[in-house]
């Protein structure tokens, strides 16, 4: 049974709606709701909820925390999936790529252009893809999104087409 | 075949998500998406999209427009349903109640505490109830929401429980 | 707080899928799943699961049971809603109409043309309508479905258009 | 832009409900509904609807047709995905494995334990995984389902756990 560790950091994928004030923000992780809809008989999942922020508000120190948790998780995981806001995903990916020279397992970033709570969200697709990459690919640092697997370095958000591409 | 006229004014129920900037706002009507999920063999629906605003931003002049459109629609409708933001729904309802002394048909306000685009929205329930009230009740001015039909005057939003009640 | 009693009898609305043998049949009630999606602050719901059958398989004795349970429930309910298969709903409605001359509260039949478990089911709409009728209408025996409230006697299924109509 | 060819053959994933007679059967392909919910900017999809059957009713001659279409599709596709009933998927997979010694591209079978039209179907997950495998893996013949990629020969349905495994 493969061990997959999820590290959640907030971002668009995890934004939720507050009916009292109408705000859409990062309040708690929604990952368990997505996982409850998937059939995953061959893996065991551990979840670490690290940060609840729009990724535009993530600081360098937040990214260091993600790096530390990823380093720890590598010791006992067959793969790591990081839920991340898309606006600064490439910065955190770049940091991990520079600091973890020889990843022991696949480290896969994913997120969404539309929060999971919306009917037309891409969150379920992207988490499904990240989980499938987690059991298929060689150690490395990647983004899995919109039917593409892209390896760092050189991954960036295409802000017109709202997806990730290689530079 | 009964004629039902919908007047849409925006509000929470019609807020949609912009993937480019992450904003949740009133951009266009989502009513046709809700209606496409309902089975309504006994009625014909006309739709007038009047205003696209958070109801906190509605002005007195906006409310006068809604009043005018409702007056016109009364002439050729068996019922009128007004999609409205919940924060100032009671102000528009009060205006219609004061200005239209003898409504010729039911005028039913509804809306939602969570935008239709969210999976857990109350929008479909409320529109279903408004449509059912439209074919069942006597002429008058009402709110239909959360399994309650409340007649103006004296209707207000319960901001703790996030529903409408009689004063 | 109004007391609503649901009597479930199976029928299309409650059919569920068995992944082992591919059968679609009446195994258990799905009503609680529908109710979990609705906002019902003004009512209390009691649920009696009486029969799990395709309504084509209901016997006269099954209909007598429904009649008995409805009679008991009338004593302590502000309204009764009966989930029923559409194929023989009119027979059970006719029986109740003949045997309960003066209903003390509204008794409202509903069901669906497509089981609740399907994405495009009419079940949520119909249960929402039955619940709204339950708090709005005078004592009597009715079908609530597809934006129509029809009073017994003289209600029948339109097998071409797949809805209920008055004869 | 990669060219993916879908070959649909019916099976549980494509069963749809007939409201007139209550039957759940293979009437038409539902693939386009699934694809409409996915974001697939890097691929072009061709769809060949070949058979509409429960896979228990597939004949040897049906399997030969699937083999022929797959052989043709290989010439102009970067990957082939075959939607198939799970009960005899292993027979068709075995045939392709024996007859196509050196596949020019990945040929990926998928399907579902619960038809797509049901709310809790595994169809979207499995099609998402098949599409992701289509752009990731080496030529070969596989099943993609439930977060597993399994290579023929030696793939079979686990009828207790309702998933696919290696013998």
mmCIF file of N, CA and C in Angstrom, chain A residues 9-96:
data_model
loop_
_atom_site.group_PDB
_atom_site.id
_atom_site.type_symbol
_atom_site.label_atom_id
_atom_site.label_comp_id
_atom_site.label_asym_id
_atom_site.label_seq_id
_atom_site.Cartn_x
_atom_site.Cartn_y
_atom_site.Cartn_z
ATOM 1 N N UNK A 9 -1.981 24.123 1.402
ATOM 2 C CA UNK A 9 -1.507 25.475 1.712
ATOM 3 C C UNK A 9 -2.574 26.530 1.438
ATOM 4 N N UNK A 10 -3.792 26.109 1.123
ATOM 5 C CA UNK A 10 -4.826 27.088 0.771
ATOM 6 C C UNK A 10 -4.873 27.287 -0.726
ATOM 7 N N UNK A 11 -4.940 28.540 -1.167
ATOM 8 C CA UNK A 11 -5.039 28.822 -2.601
ATOM 9 C C UNK A 11 -6.481 28.737 -3.078
ATOM 10 N N UNK A 12 -6.670 29.068 -4.344
ATOM 11 C CA UNK A 12 -8.015 29.091 -4.925
ATOM 12 C C UNK A 12 -8.764 27.790 -4.689
ATOM 13 N N UNK A 13 -8.105 26.670 -4.871
ATOM 14 C CA UNK A 13 -8.788 25.379 -4.781
ATOM 15 C C UNK A 13 -9.521 25.207 -3.455
ATOM 16 N N UNK A 14 -8.996 25.809 -2.375
ATOM 17 C CA UNK A 14 -9.557 25.594 -1.043
ATOM 18 C C UNK A 14 -10.374 26.791 -0.536
ATOM 19 N N UNK A 15 -10.637 27.767 -1.386
ATOM 20 C CA UNK A 15 -11.437 28.905 -0.914
ATOM 21 C C UNK A 15 -12.886 28.477 -0.680
ATOM 22 N N UNK A 16 -13.450 28.985 0.403
ATOM 23 C CA UNK A 16 -14.836 28.655 0.740
ATOM 24 C C UNK A 16 -15.622 29.937 1.005
ATOM 25 N N UNK A 17 -16.928 29.807 0.928
ATOM 26 C CA UNK A 17 -17.824 30.960 0.983
ATOM 27 C C UNK A 17 -18.370 31.157 2.390
ATOM 28 N N UNK A 18 -18.344 32.406 2.840
ATOM 29 C CA UNK A 18 -18.900 32.756 4.142
ATOM 30 C C UNK A 18 -20.259 33.421 3.935
ATOM 31 N N UNK A 19 -21.328 32.755 4.352
ATOM 32 C CA UNK A 19 -22.675 33.289 4.075
ATOM 33 C C UNK A 19 -22.992 34.531 4.898
ATOM 34 N N UNK A 20 -22.257 34.749 5.982
ATOM 35 C CA UNK A 20 -22.533 35.932 6.805
ATOM 36 C C UNK A 20 -22.031 37.218 6.154
ATOM 37 N N UNK A 21 -20.858 37.149 5.527
ATOM 38 C CA UNK A 21 -20.330 38.388 4.943
ATOM 39 C C UNK A 21 -20.084 38.323 3.435
ATOM 40 N N UNK A 22 -20.394 37.193 2.815
ATOM 41 C CA UNK A 22 -20.240 37.096 1.365
ATOM 42 C C UNK A 22 -18.806 36.950 0.886
ATOM 43 N N UNK A 23 -17.854 36.736 1.809
ATOM 44 C CA UNK A 23 -16.445 36.633 1.405
ATOM 45 C C UNK A 23 -16.117 35.223 0.926
ATOM 46 N N UNK A 24 -15.200 35.166 -0.024
ATOM 47 C CA UNK A 24 -14.667 33.896 -0.545
ATOM 48 C C UNK A 24 -13.210 33.873 -0.128
ATOM 49 N N UNK A 25 -12.844 33.001 0.807
ATOM 50 C CA UNK A 25 -11.479 33.061 1.341
ATOM 51 C C UNK A 25 -11.029 31.698 1.845
ATOM 52 N N UNK A 26 -9.768 31.624 2.267
ATOM 53 C CA UNK A 26 -9.198 30.371 2.749
ATOM 54 C C UNK A 26 -9.442 30.232 4.239
ATOM 55 N N UNK A 27 -10.358 29.352 4.581
ATOM 56 C CA UNK A 27 -10.745 29.186 5.978
ATOM 57 C C UNK A 27 -10.354 27.822 6.533
ATOM 58 N N UNK A 28 -10.470 26.790 5.695
ATOM 59 C CA UNK A 28 -10.129 25.436 6.139
ATOM 60 C C UNK A 28 -9.880 24.605 4.886
ATOM 61 N N UNK A 29 -9.368 23.397 5.054
ATOM 62 C CA UNK A 29 -9.080 22.550 3.903
ATOM 63 C C UNK A 29 -10.347 21.862 3.409
ATOM 64 N N UNK A 30 -10.501 21.784 2.106
ATOM 65 C CA UNK A 30 -11.632 21.055 1.514
ATOM 66 C C UNK A 30 -11.181 19.718 0.927
ATOM 67 N N UNK A 31 -9.921 19.380 1.122
ATOM 68 C CA UNK A 31 -9.381 18.180 0.476
ATOM 69 C C UNK A 31 -10.182 16.925 0.808
ATOM 70 N N UNK A 32 -10.586 16.790 2.063
ATOM 71 C CA UNK A 32 -11.280 15.548 2.442
ATOM 72 C C UNK A 32 -12.584 15.381 1.658
ATOM 73 N N UNK A 33 -13.221 16.502 1.288
ATOM 74 C CA UNK A 33 -14.439 16.396 0.473
ATOM 75 C C UNK A 33 -14.131 15.829 -0.913
ATOM 76 N N UNK A 34 -13.026 16.247 -1.503
ATOM 77 C CA UNK A 34 -12.658 15.706 -2.815
ATOM 78 C C UNK A 34 -12.316 14.232 -2.686
ATOM 79 N N UNK A 35 -11.490 13.902 -1.704
ATOM 80 C CA UNK A 35 -11.047 12.512 -1.552
ATOM 81 C C UNK A 35 -12.230 11.568 -1.329
ATOM 82 N N UNK A 36 -13.269 12.069 -0.645
ATOM 83 C CA UNK A 36 -14.443 11.225 -0.373
ATOM 84 C C UNK A 36 -15.171 10.817 -1.649
ATOM 85 N N UNK A 37 -14.944 11.528 -2.754
ATOM 86 C CA UNK A 37 -15.618 11.195 -4.015
ATOM 87 C C UNK A 37 -14.776 10.255 -4.891
ATOM 88 N N UNK A 38 -13.554 9.958 -4.478
ATOM 89 C CA UNK A 38 -12.654 9.147 -5.314
ATOM 90 C C UNK A 38 -12.500 7.731 -4.761
ATOM 91 N N UNK A 39 -12.208 6.797 -5.658
ATOM 92 C CA UNK A 39 -11.962 5.406 -5.264
ATOM 93 C C UNK A 39 -10.465 5.154 -5.363
ATOM 94 N N UNK A 40 -9.844 4.880 -4.213
ATOM 95 C CA UNK A 40 -8.389 4.835 -4.115
ATOM 96 C C UNK A 40 -7.954 3.611 -3.326
ATOM 97 N N UNK A 41 -8.275 2.413 -3.850
ATOM 98 C CA UNK A 41 -8.043 1.211 -3.053
ATOM 99 C C UNK A 41 -6.570 0.881 -2.816
ATOM 100 N N UNK A 42 -5.652 1.440 -3.624
ATOM 101 C CA UNK A 42 -4.261 1.003 -3.511
ATOM 102 C C UNK A 42 -3.353 1.923 -2.710
ATOM 103 N N UNK A 43 -3.911 2.984 -2.124
ATOM 104 C CA UNK A 43 -3.037 3.943 -1.436
ATOM 105 C C UNK A 43 -3.590 4.307 -0.059
ATOM 106 N N UNK A 44 -2.690 4.783 0.783
ATOM 107 C CA UNK A 44 -3.057 5.349 2.075
ATOM 108 C C UNK A 44 -2.660 6.821 2.048
ATOM 109 N N UNK A 45 -3.553 7.677 2.558
ATOM 110 C CA UNK A 45 -3.304 9.115 2.465
ATOM 111 C C UNK A 45 -3.113 9.729 3.840
ATOM 112 N N UNK A 46 -2.047 10.518 3.962
ATOM 113 C CA UNK A 46 -1.841 11.364 5.142
ATOM 114 C C UNK A 46 -2.014 12.804 4.708
ATOM 115 N N UNK A 47 -2.590 13.621 5.558
ATOM 116 C CA UNK A 47 -2.854 15.010 5.173
ATOM 117 C C UNK A 47 -2.259 15.965 6.193
ATOM 118 N N UNK A 48 -1.459 16.920 5.730
ATOM 119 C CA UNK A 48 -0.898 17.960 6.594
ATOM 120 C C UNK A 48 -1.428 19.312 6.134
ATOM 121 N N UNK A 49 -2.290 19.940 6.924
ATOM 122 C CA UNK A 49 -2.798 21.268 6.575
ATOM 123 C C UNK A 49 -1.858 22.316 7.147
ATOM 124 N N UNK A 50 -1.113 23.001 6.291
ATOM 125 C CA UNK A 50 0.012 23.818 6.737
ATOM 126 C C UNK A 50 -0.329 25.306 6.774
ATOM 127 N N UNK A 51 -0.951 25.795 5.717
ATOM 128 C CA UNK A 51 -1.203 27.235 5.588
ATOM 129 C C UNK A 51 -2.603 27.407 5.002
ATOM 130 N N UNK A 52 -3.321 28.440 5.427
ATOM 131 C CA UNK A 52 -4.617 28.777 4.811
ATOM 132 C C UNK A 52 -4.539 30.188 4.255
ATOM 133 N N UNK A 53 -4.042 30.324 3.041
ATOM 134 C CA UNK A 53 -3.851 31.662 2.475
ATOM 135 C C UNK A 53 -4.084 31.643 0.978
ATOM 136 N N UNK A 54 -4.533 32.771 0.458
ATOM 137 C CA UNK A 54 -4.392 33.068 -0.947
ATOM 138 C C UNK A 54 -2.895 33.047 -1.237
ATOM 139 N N UNK A 55 -2.464 32.410 -2.317
ATOM 140 C CA UNK A 55 -1.017 32.270 -2.505
ATOM 141 C C UNK A 55 -0.346 33.608 -2.787
ATOM 142 N N UNK A 56 -1.105 34.630 -3.183
ATOM 143 C CA UNK A 56 -0.520 35.972 -3.335
ATOM 144 C C UNK A 56 -0.053 36.518 -1.994
ATOM 145 N N UNK A 57 -0.608 35.999 -0.909
ATOM 146 C CA UNK A 57 -0.234 36.458 0.435
ATOM 147 C C UNK A 57 0.829 35.582 1.086
ATOM 148 N N UNK A 58 1.300 34.559 0.396
ATOM 149 C CA UNK A 58 2.343 33.707 0.986
ATOM 150 C C UNK A 58 3.672 34.459 1.036
ATOM 151 N N UNK A 59 4.360 34.298 2.147
ATOM 152 C CA UNK A 59 5.658 34.966 2.342
ATOM 153 C C UNK A 59 6.782 33.964 2.078
ATOM 154 N N UNK A 60 7.999 34.474 2.023
ATOM 155 C CA UNK A 60 9.163 33.585 1.889
ATOM 156 C C UNK A 60 9.194 32.598 3.042
ATOM 157 N N UNK A 61 8.818 33.087 4.209
ATOM 158 C CA UNK A 61 8.851 32.199 5.366
ATOM 159 C C UNK A 61 7.784 31.101 5.249
ATOM 160 N N UNK A 62 6.635 31.433 4.653
ATOM 161 C CA UNK A 62 5.638 30.386 4.388
ATOM 162 C C UNK A 62 6.223 29.315 3.456
ATOM 163 N N UNK A 63 6.936 29.770 2.438
ATOM 164 C CA UNK A 63 7.513 28.801 1.481
ATOM 165 C C UNK A 63 8.568 27.914 2.150
ATOM 166 N N UNK A 64 9.302 28.502 3.103
ATOM 167 C CA UNK A 64 10.295 27.695 3.840
ATOM 168 C C UNK A 64 9.595 26.613 4.663
ATOM 169 N N UNK A 65 8.435 26.983 5.209
ATOM 170 C CA UNK A 65 7.678 25.988 5.979
ATOM 171 C C UNK A 65 7.248 24.831 5.074
ATOM 172 N N UNK A 66 6.753 25.172 3.894
ATOM 173 C CA UNK A 66 6.342 24.120 2.950
ATOM 174 C C UNK A 66 7.540 23.230 2.606
ATOM 175 N N UNK A 67 8.682 23.859 2.382
ATOM 176 C CA UNK A 67 9.910 23.101 2.076
ATOM 177 C C UNK A 67 10.258 22.151 3.223
ATOM 178 N N UNK A 68 10.195 22.646 4.448
ATOM 179 C CA UNK A 68 10.518 21.806 5.621
ATOM 180 C C UNK A 68 9.561 20.616 5.735
ATOM 181 N N UNK A 69 8.281 20.901 5.598
ATOM 182 C CA UNK A 69 7.287 19.816 5.719
ATOM 183 C C UNK A 69 7.482 18.794 4.596
ATOM 184 N N UNK A 70 7.793 19.293 3.395
ATOM 185 C CA UNK A 70 8.017 18.372 2.273
ATOM 186 C C UNK A 70 9.236 17.495 2.556
ATOM 187 N N UNK A 71 10.282 18.102 3.087
ATOM 188 C CA UNK A 71 11.506 17.324 3.416
ATOM 189 C C UNK A 71 11.194 16.231 4.428
ATOM 190 N N UNK A 72 10.462 16.593 5.475
ATOM 191 C CA UNK A 72 10.088 15.578 6.473
ATOM 192 C C UNK A 72 9.229 14.482 5.840
ATOM 193 N N UNK A 73 8.257 14.908 5.032
ATOM 194 C CA UNK A 73 7.303 13.944 4.469
ATOM 195 C C UNK A 73 7.992 12.966 3.526
ATOM 196 N N UNK A 74 9.044 13.427 2.852
ATOM 197 C CA UNK A 74 9.765 12.549 1.909
ATOM 198 C C UNK A 74 10.277 11.278 2.580
ATOM 199 N N UNK A 75 10.590 11.386 3.872
ATOM 200 C CA UNK A 75 11.194 10.231 4.571
ATOM 201 C C UNK A 75 10.241 9.044 4.666
ATOM 202 N N UNK A 76 8.959 9.328 4.722
ATOM 203 C CA UNK A 76 8.023 8.226 4.954
ATOM 204 C C UNK A 76 6.890 8.182 3.919
ATOM 205 N N UNK A 77 7.090 8.821 2.758
ATOM 206 C CA UNK A 77 6.027 8.855 1.746
ATOM 207 C C UNK A 77 6.535 8.277 0.425
ATOM 208 N N UNK A 78 5.641 7.652 -0.316
ATOM 209 C CA UNK A 78 5.967 7.213 -1.674
ATOM 210 C C UNK A 78 5.729 8.331 -2.680
ATOM 211 N N UNK A 79 4.963 9.340 -2.264
ATOM 212 C CA UNK A 79 4.768 10.526 -3.103
ATOM 213 C C UNK A 79 4.187 11.624 -2.228
ATOM 214 N N UNK A 80 4.425 12.867 -2.639
ATOM 215 C CA UNK A 80 3.899 14.036 -1.928
ATOM 216 C C UNK A 80 3.095 14.858 -2.924
ATOM 217 N N UNK A 81 1.910 15.288 -2.508
ATOM 218 C CA UNK A 81 1.100 16.184 -3.344
ATOM 219 C C UNK A 81 0.888 17.473 -2.559
ATOM 220 N N UNK A 82 1.180 18.602 -3.197
ATOM 221 C CA UNK A 82 1.044 19.899 -2.534
ATOM 222 C C UNK A 82 -0.100 20.673 -3.191
ATOM 223 N N UNK A 83 -1.183 20.927 -2.437
ATOM 224 C CA UNK A 83 -2.264 21.800 -2.930
ATOM 225 C C UNK A 83 -1.808 23.233 -2.741
ATOM 226 N N UNK A 84 -1.841 24.016 -3.816
ATOM 227 C CA UNK A 84 -1.216 25.342 -3.762
ATOM 228 C C UNK A 84 -2.013 26.313 -4.627
ATOM 229 N N UNK A 85 -2.037 27.574 -4.242
ATOM 230 C CA UNK A 85 -2.600 28.606 -5.093
ATOM 231 C C UNK A 85 -1.807 28.716 -6.378
ATOM 232 N N UNK A 86 -2.509 29.030 -7.476
ATOM 233 C CA UNK A 86 -1.815 29.011 -8.768
ATOM 234 C C UNK A 86 -0.968 30.265 -9.011
ATOM 235 N N UNK A 87 -1.270 31.355 -8.290
ATOM 236 C CA UNK A 87 -0.573 32.604 -8.605
ATOM 237 C C UNK A 87 0.908 32.584 -8.240
ATOM 238 N N UNK A 88 1.266 31.872 -7.182
ATOM 239 C CA UNK A 88 2.687 31.818 -6.815
ATOM 240 C C UNK A 88 3.193 30.386 -6.721
ATOM 241 N N UNK A 89 2.457 29.466 -7.312
ATOM 242 C CA UNK A 89 2.893 28.055 -7.316
ATOM 243 C C UNK A 89 4.302 27.936 -7.888
ATOM 244 N N UNK A 90 4.573 28.698 -8.938
ATOM 245 C CA UNK A 90 5.890 28.543 -9.562
ATOM 246 C C UNK A 90 7.022 28.993 -8.636
ATOM 247 N N UNK A 91 6.758 29.912 -7.717
ATOM 248 C CA UNK A 91 7.807 30.337 -6.775
ATOM 249 C C UNK A 91 8.120 29.224 -5.776
ATOM 250 N N UNK A 92 7.085 28.616 -5.233
ATOM 251 C CA UNK A 92 7.310 27.529 -4.271
ATOM 252 C C UNK A 92 7.942 26.327 -4.977
ATOM 253 N N UNK A 93 7.497 26.061 -6.193
ATOM 254 C CA UNK A 93 8.082 24.958 -6.968
ATOM 255 C C UNK A 93 9.558 25.195 -7.240
ATOM 256 N N UNK A 94 9.887 26.443 -7.579
ATOM 257 C CA UNK A 94 11.291 26.807 -7.845
ATOM 258 C C UNK A 94 12.142 26.611 -6.587
ATOM 259 N N UNK A 95 11.595 27.036 -5.450
ATOM 260 C CA UNK A 95 12.341 26.875 -4.188
ATOM 261 C C UNK A 95 12.609 25.394 -3.912
ATOM 262 N N UNK A 96 11.572 24.567 -4.026
ATOM 263 C CA UNK A 96 11.769 23.133 -3.750
ATOM 264 C C UNK A 96 12.765 22.532 -4.735
#
